[in-house]
Coordinates of C-alpha atoms in Angstrom, one line a residue:
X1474 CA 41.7 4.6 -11.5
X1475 CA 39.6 7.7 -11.1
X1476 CA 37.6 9.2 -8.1
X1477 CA 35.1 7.1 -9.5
X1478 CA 36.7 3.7 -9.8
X1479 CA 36.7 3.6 -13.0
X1480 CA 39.7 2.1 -15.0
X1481 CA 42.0 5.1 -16.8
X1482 CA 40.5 6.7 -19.4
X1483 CA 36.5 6.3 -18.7
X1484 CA 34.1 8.8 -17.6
X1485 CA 30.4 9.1 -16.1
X1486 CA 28.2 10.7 -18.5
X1487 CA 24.7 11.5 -18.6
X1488 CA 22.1 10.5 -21.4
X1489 CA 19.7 13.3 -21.6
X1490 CA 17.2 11.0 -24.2
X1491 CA 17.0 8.2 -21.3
X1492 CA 17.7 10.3 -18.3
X1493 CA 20.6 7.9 -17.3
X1494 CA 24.1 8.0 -16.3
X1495 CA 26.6 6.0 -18.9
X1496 CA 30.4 5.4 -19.3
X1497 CA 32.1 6.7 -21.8
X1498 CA 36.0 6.1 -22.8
X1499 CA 37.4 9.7 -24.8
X1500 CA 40.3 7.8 -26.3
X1501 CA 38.4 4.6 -28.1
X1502 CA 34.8 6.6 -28.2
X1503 CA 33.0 3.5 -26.6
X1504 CA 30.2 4.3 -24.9
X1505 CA 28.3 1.4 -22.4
X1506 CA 25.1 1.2 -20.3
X1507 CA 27.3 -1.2 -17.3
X1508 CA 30.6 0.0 -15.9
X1509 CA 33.7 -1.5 -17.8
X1510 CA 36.0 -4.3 -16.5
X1511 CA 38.6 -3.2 -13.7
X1512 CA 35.9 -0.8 -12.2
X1513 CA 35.7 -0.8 -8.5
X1514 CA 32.2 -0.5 -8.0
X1515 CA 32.1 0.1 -4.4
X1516 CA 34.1 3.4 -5.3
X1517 CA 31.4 3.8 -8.4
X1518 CA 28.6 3.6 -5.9
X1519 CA 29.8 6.2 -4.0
X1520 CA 30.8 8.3 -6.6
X1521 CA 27.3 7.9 -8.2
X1522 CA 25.5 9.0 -4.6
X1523 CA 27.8 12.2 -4.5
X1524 CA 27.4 13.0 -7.8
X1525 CA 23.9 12.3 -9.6
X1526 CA 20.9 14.7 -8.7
X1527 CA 18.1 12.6 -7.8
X1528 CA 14.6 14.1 -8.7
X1529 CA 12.8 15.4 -5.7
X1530 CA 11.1 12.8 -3.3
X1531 CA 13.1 10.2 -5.5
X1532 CA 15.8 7.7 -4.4
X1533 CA 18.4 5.1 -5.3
X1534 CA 18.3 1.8 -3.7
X1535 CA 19.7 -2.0 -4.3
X1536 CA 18.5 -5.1 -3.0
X1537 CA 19.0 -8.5 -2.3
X1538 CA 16.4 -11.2 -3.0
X1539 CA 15.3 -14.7 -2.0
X1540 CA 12.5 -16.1 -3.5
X1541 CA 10.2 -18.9 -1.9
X1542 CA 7.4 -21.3 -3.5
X1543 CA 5.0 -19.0 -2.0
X1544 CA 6.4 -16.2 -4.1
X1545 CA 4.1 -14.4 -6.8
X1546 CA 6.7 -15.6 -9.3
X1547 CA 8.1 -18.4 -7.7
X1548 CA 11.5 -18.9 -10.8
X1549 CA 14.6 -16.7 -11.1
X1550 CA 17.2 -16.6 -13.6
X1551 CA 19.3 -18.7 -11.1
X1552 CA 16.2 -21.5 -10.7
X1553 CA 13.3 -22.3 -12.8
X1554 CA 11.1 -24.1 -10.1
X1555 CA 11.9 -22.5 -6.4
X1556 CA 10.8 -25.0 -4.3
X1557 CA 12.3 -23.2 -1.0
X1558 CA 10.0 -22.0 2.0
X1559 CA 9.6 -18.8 3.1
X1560 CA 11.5 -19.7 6.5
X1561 CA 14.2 -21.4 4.5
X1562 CA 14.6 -18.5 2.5
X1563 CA 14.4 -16.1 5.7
X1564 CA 17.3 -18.3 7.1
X1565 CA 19.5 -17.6 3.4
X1566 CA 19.3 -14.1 3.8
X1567 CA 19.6 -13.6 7.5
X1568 CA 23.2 -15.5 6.7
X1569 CA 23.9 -13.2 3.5
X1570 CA 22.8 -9.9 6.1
X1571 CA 25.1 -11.3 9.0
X1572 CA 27.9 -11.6 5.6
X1573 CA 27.3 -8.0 4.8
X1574 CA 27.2 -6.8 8.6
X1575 CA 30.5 -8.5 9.2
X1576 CA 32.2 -6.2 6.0
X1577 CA 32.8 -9.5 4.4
X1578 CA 31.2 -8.6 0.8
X1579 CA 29.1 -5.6 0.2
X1580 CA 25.5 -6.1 -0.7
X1581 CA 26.5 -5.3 -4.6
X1582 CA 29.2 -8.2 -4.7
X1583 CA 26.9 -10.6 -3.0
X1584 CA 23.6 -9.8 -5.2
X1585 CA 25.4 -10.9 -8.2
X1586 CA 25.6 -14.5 -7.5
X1587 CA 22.5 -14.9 -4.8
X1588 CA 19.8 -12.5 -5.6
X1589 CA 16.8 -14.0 -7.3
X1590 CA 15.9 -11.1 -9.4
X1591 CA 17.4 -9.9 -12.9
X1592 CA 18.3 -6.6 -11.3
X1593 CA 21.7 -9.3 -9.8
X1594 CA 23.5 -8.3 -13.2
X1595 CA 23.7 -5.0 -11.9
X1596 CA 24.6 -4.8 -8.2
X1597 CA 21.2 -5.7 -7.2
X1598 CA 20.8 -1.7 -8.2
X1599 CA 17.0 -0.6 -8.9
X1600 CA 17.9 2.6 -10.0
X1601 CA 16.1 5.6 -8.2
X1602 CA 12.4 5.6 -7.9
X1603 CA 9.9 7.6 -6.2
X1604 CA 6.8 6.7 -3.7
X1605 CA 4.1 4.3 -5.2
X1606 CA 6.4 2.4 -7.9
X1607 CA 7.7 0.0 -6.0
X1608 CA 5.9 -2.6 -3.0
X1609 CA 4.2 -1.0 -0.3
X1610 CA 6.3 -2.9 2.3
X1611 CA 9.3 -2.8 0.3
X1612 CA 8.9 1.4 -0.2
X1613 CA 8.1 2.0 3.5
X1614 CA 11.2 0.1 4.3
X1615 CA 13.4 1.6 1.4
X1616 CA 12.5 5.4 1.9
X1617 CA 12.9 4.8 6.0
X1618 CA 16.7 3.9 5.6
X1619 CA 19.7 6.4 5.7
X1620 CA 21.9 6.7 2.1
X1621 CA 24.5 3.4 2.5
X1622 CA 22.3 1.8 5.4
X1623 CA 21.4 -1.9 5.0
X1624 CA 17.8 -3.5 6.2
X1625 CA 17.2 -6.4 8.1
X1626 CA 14.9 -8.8 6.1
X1627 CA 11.4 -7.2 4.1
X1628 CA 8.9 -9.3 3.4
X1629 CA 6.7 -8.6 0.1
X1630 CA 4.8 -10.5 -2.3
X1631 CA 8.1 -11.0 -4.6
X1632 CA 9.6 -12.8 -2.2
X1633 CA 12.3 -11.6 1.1
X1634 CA 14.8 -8.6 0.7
X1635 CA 18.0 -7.0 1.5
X1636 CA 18.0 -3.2 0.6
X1637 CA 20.7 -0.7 0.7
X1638 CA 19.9 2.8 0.1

């Protein structure tokens, strides 16, 4: 495994045509937008802060989220109709925080299975972003937090969050 958790023989590369890091494997030539089985992507993560340039005034943030019937878009690719309320959904993610607090799962692991938006096939990772492309709320709270810090719960019009920077 290398430095950045990925199995033996695969690389981080950058794609200067979409501006995005991919992996790459020297021996077989494959080449792949998601990391490739056996990759610790805890270490990945890491790796991926301490090593990618980020635009100025830009970050890179996951998330966690729990949508309710009063959402905007009230289905997920987990759920057609959510039929949740916002408190029950407040009380689902205040138990997946108190998870996360505790070091039992990362926010990554646990986005895959719970989080109600598409981005759960990737870590719950949004990529890096600058001011005015995301949710007011969700950008206030997202550009306040320290690289690797976890919120409590932000409320937006998608629904309630988790977000790591």
């Amino acid at each position: 495994m290398t430095d950045a958790g990925l199995p033996s023989g695969w690389e981080v590369r950058h794609s200067n045509s979409k501006n995005l890091p991919y992996f790459f494997n020297a021996s077989s030539k494959e080449s792949r937008w998601e990391p490739p089985d056996g990759t610790d992507l805890d270490k990945l993560k890491a790796y991926m802060a301490q090593n990618t340039r980020k635009p100025e005034g830009k970050i890179h943030a996951a998330h966690l989220l729990v949508k309710h019937k009063d959402s905007r878009r009230p289905s997920s690719w987990k759920e057609e109709n959510i039929t949740r309320t916002k408190e029950e959904a407040i009380e689902i993610l205040k138990a997946h925080e108190r998870r996360i607090q505790s070091g039992e799962i990362s926010l990554g692991d646990l986005a895959q299975s719970e989080s109600d938006c598409s981005s759960a096939r990737k870590n719950g990772d949004l990529g890096i972003f600058g001011k005015g492309e995301m949710q007011k709320e969700f950008e206030e709270v997202a550009f306040a937090l320290e690289p690797g810090q976890v919120s409590g719960v932000v409320d937006t019009a998608s629904g309630v969050h988790l977000i790591q920077r």
